[in-house]
Amino acid sequence: GSMFILDDRGQVIVSTSNTYKLSPSLLAETQSSNGYETYTADGTTQMLSFTTGKSGWKYISLVPKSVVLERVNEIKTWAIYLLILVVAAGSAAAYWMAYRSYSPIRDLVYAINKGKNVTRGGLSNEYEFIRNSIATSVAEGKALEQQLAGHLPVVRANFLTRLLKGEVDPAELTDDALAFIGVQLPHPYIHVIILEVDESRD
């Protein structure tokens, strides 16, 4: 850069560039007592700084903008690299967490597909597929219960007939089996008398 010291009459008395006469444009820029601005000289952008002392002397500094901002540009470059590194690390961490969270859902969908051999069709995501699969299973369970309820009287009649004839294995007389067909035996011992009447036309 270049440093100039002007006396109170505007004459250059000290110069680091061996130039003792300032250009009219530079003099016009330094008319005020203090300032700091961008100045273009010989096609080079420079930072112009000037101040006026109590004696009336003016101190002018011209430093290339690239020199002034060299450290700033270096910090900016490091900041960009750090930002790229943080974004890359964050993206990798987000992908890993999403993959780990998605794996159980994917396995569940695979198990449903394997167990029921159904297709996703036009469903948008796995959650919708699981929800529809559960709703379908519940509906099928209710339909099966209704079918069993329709056949229950026949099953109950057949069981009672076999029970009265002594054809039931005692191991089958469990509370769960009796509750399933709707038969209640409130007493531990039950006596049954069977009268078999044959029709006679004599």
Coordinates of C-alpha atoms in Angstrom, one line a residue:
G1 CA 0.0 0.0 0.0
S2 CA 0.9 3.7 0.0
M3 CA 0.9 6.2 2.8
F4 CA 0.8 10.0 2.3
I5 CA 1.1 12.8 4.8
L6 CA -0.2 16.2 3.7
D7 CA 0.4 19.5 5.5
D8 CA -2.4 22.0 6.2
R9 CA -2.0 23.4 2.7
G10 CA -2.5 20.1 1.0
Q11 CA 1.1 19.6 0.0
V12 CA 2.5 16.0 0.2
I13 CA 5.4 16.1 2.7
V14 CA 5.9 12.4 3.2
S15 CA 5.2 9.6 0.8
T16 CA 6.0 5.8 0.8
S17 CA 5.6 5.6 -3.0
N18 CA 8.0 8.4 -3.9
T19 CA 5.0 10.3 -5.3
Y20 CA 4.6 13.8 -4.0
K21 CA 1.7 14.8 -6.0
L22 CA -1.8 13.3 -5.6
S23 CA -4.2 12.9 -8.5
P24 CA -7.1 15.3 -8.6
S25 CA -9.6 12.5 -8.1
L26 CA -7.8 11.3 -5.0
L27 CA -7.7 14.9 -3.6
A28 CA -11.4 15.2 -4.4
E29 CA -12.1 12.0 -2.4
T30 CA -10.2 13.3 0.6
Q31 CA -11.8 16.7 1.0
S32 CA -13.5 15.8 4.2
S33 CA -11.6 15.5 7.4
N34 CA -12.1 11.7 7.9
G35 CA -13.2 8.8 5.7
Y36 CA -12.9 5.2 4.8
E37 CA -14.1 4.1 1.3
T38 CA -13.3 2.1 -1.8
Y39 CA -11.2 3.9 -4.4
T40 CA -10.1 2.7 -7.9
A41 CA -6.7 3.7 -9.1
D42 CA -5.0 2.4 -12.2
G43 CA -7.6 -0.3 -12.6
T44 CA -7.0 -1.6 -9.1
T45 CA -9.6 -1.4 -6.3
Q46 CA -8.0 -0.1 -3.2
M47 CA -9.2 0.8 0.3
L48 CA -8.8 4.6 0.9
S49 CA -8.5 5.7 4.5
F50 CA -7.8 9.2 5.6
T51 CA -7.9 11.3 8.8
T52 CA -6.9 14.8 9.8
G53 CA -4.9 15.6 12.9
K54 CA -5.2 18.6 15.2
S55 CA -2.3 20.3 13.4
G56 CA -4.2 20.2 10.1
W57 CA -2.0 17.5 8.7
K58 CA -3.9 14.8 6.8
Y59 CA -2.9 11.2 6.8
I60 CA -3.9 9.1 3.8
S61 CA -3.6 5.4 3.4
L62 CA -4.1 3.4 0.1
V63 CA -4.1 -0.4 0.4
P64 CA -5.2 -2.8 -2.3
K65 CA -8.6 -4.3 -1.4
S66 CA -7.2 -7.8 -2.0
V67 CA -4.6 -7.3 0.7
V68 CA -7.1 -5.9 3.2
L69 CA -9.6 -8.7 2.6
E70 CA -7.1 -11.5 2.3
R71 CA -7.7 -12.7 5.8
V72 CA -11.4 -12.2 5.5
N73 CA -11.5 -14.2 2.2
E74 CA -9.4 -17.0 3.9
I75 CA -11.9 -17.2 6.8
K76 CA -14.8 -17.1 4.3
T77 CA -13.2 -20.1 2.4
W78 CA -12.8 -22.0 5.7
A79 CA -16.3 -21.2 6.7
I80 CA -17.6 -22.6 3.3
Y81 CA -15.6 -25.8 3.7
L82 CA -16.8 -26.2 7.3
L83 CA -20.4 -25.6 6.1
I84 CA -20.0 -28.3 3.4
L85 CA -18.5 -30.7 6.0
V86 CA -21.4 -30.1 8.5
V87 CA -24.0 -30.5 5.8
A88 CA -22.4 -33.7 4.6
A89 CA -22.1 -35.1 8.1
G90 CA -25.7 -34.0 8.9
S91 CA -27.0 -35.6 5.8
A92 CA -25.2 -38.9 6.5
A93 CA -26.4 -38.9 10.1
A94 CA -30.0 -38.2 8.9
Y95 CA -29.8 -40.9 6.3
W96 CA -28.5 -43.4 8.9
M97 CA -31.2 -42.5 11.5
A98 CA -33.9 -42.7 8.8
Y99 CA -32.7 -46.0 7.6
R100 CA -32.5 -47.4 11.1
S101 CA -36.0 -46.2 11.8
Y102 CA -37.4 -47.5 8.5
S103 CA -35.9 -51.0 8.8
P104 CA -38.5 -52.3 11.3
I105 CA -41.3 -50.9 9.2
R106 CA -39.9 -52.5 6.0
D107 CA -39.5 -55.8 7.8
L108 CA -43.1 -55.6 9.0
V109 CA -44.4 -54.9 5.5
Y110 CA -42.4 -57.8 4.2
A111 CA -43.8 -60.1 6.9
I112 CA -47.4 -59.0 6.0
N113 CA -46.7 -59.5 2.3
K114 CA -45.2 -62.9 3.0
G115 CA -47.9 -64.0 5.4
K116 CA -50.9 -62.8 3.4
N117 CA -49.4 -62.6 -0.1
V118 CA -51.0 -59.2 -0.7
T119 CA -49.8 -56.3 -2.9
R120 CA -49.5 -52.7 -1.9
G121 CA -51.5 -51.6 -5.0
G122 CA -51.8 -47.8 -5.2
L123 CA -51.0 -47.1 -1.5
S124 CA -48.6 -44.2 -1.1
N125 CA -46.5 -45.4 1.8
E126 CA -45.9 -48.3 4.2
Y127 CA -48.0 -46.8 7.1
E128 CA -51.0 -46.7 4.8
F129 CA -50.3 -50.3 3.8
I130 CA -50.0 -51.5 7.4
R131 CA -53.2 -49.6 8.4
N132 CA -55.2 -51.2 5.6
S133 CA -53.7 -54.6 6.4
I134 CA -54.8 -54.3 10.0
A135 CA -58.2 -53.1 9.0
T136 CA -58.6 -56.0 6.6
S137 CA -57.5 -58.5 9.3
V138 CA -60.0 -57.1 11.8
A139 CA -62.7 -57.3 9.2
E140 CA -61.8 -60.9 8.3
G141 CA -61.7 -61.8 12.1
K142 CA -65.2 -60.4 12.5
A143 CA -66.5 -62.3 9.5
L144 CA -64.9 -65.5 10.8
E145 CA -66.6 -64.9 14.2
Q146 CA -69.9 -64.5 12.5
Q147 CA -69.4 -67.7 10.6
L148 CA -68.5 -69.6 13.7
A149 CA -71.5 -68.1 15.5
G150 CA -73.8 -69.5 12.8
H151 CA -72.3 -73.0 13.1
L152 CA -72.1 -72.9 16.9
P153 CA -75.6 -74.4 17.6
V154 CA -74.8 -77.4 15.4
V155 CA -71.5 -77.8 17.2
R156 CA -73.1 -77.5 20.6
A157 CA -75.9 -80.0 19.8
N158 CA -73.3 -82.5 18.5
F159 CA -71.2 -82.0 21.6
L160 CA -74.2 -82.5 24.0
T161 CA -75.3 -85.6 22.1
R162 CA -71.8 -87.1 22.3
L163 CA -71.6 -86.1 26.0
L164 CA -74.9 -87.7 26.9
K165 CA -73.9 -90.9 25.1
G166 CA -70.5 -91.0 27.0
E167 CA -68.5 -90.5 23.8
V168 CA -66.6 -87.4 25.0
D169 CA -63.1 -87.8 26.2
P170 CA -62.9 -86.3 29.7
A171 CA -59.7 -84.4 28.6
E172 CA -62.0 -82.4 26.2
L173 CA -64.1 -81.1 29.1
T174 CA -61.9 -78.0 29.8
D175 CA -63.3 -74.6 30.8
D176 CA -62.0 -73.0 27.6
A177 CA -63.6 -75.7 25.4
L178 CA -66.9 -75.5 27.2
A179 CA -66.9 -71.7 27.1
F180 CA -66.1 -71.7 23.4
I181 CA -69.3 -73.7 22.5
G182 CA -71.4 -71.9 25.1
V183 CA -71.9 -74.8 27.5
Q184 CA -71.9 -74.2 31.2
L185 CA -71.6 -77.0 33.8
P186 CA -72.1 -75.2 37.2
H187 CA -71.8 -78.4 39.3
P188 CA -68.8 -80.8 39.5
Y189 CA -71.0 -83.9 39.2
I190 CA -73.9 -84.4 36.8
H191 CA -76.1 -87.5 36.5
V192 CA -77.8 -88.2 33.2
I193 CA -80.6 -90.7 32.6
I194 CA -81.2 -91.6 29.0
L195 CA -84.5 -93.2 28.0
E196 CA -84.5 -94.6 24.5
V197 CA -87.9 -95.3 23.1
D198 CA -88.3 -97.3 20.0
E199 CA -91.4 -96.8 17.9
S200 CA -93.5 -99.9 17.5
R201 CA -96.4 -100.4 15.1
D202 CA -97.5 -103.8 16.5

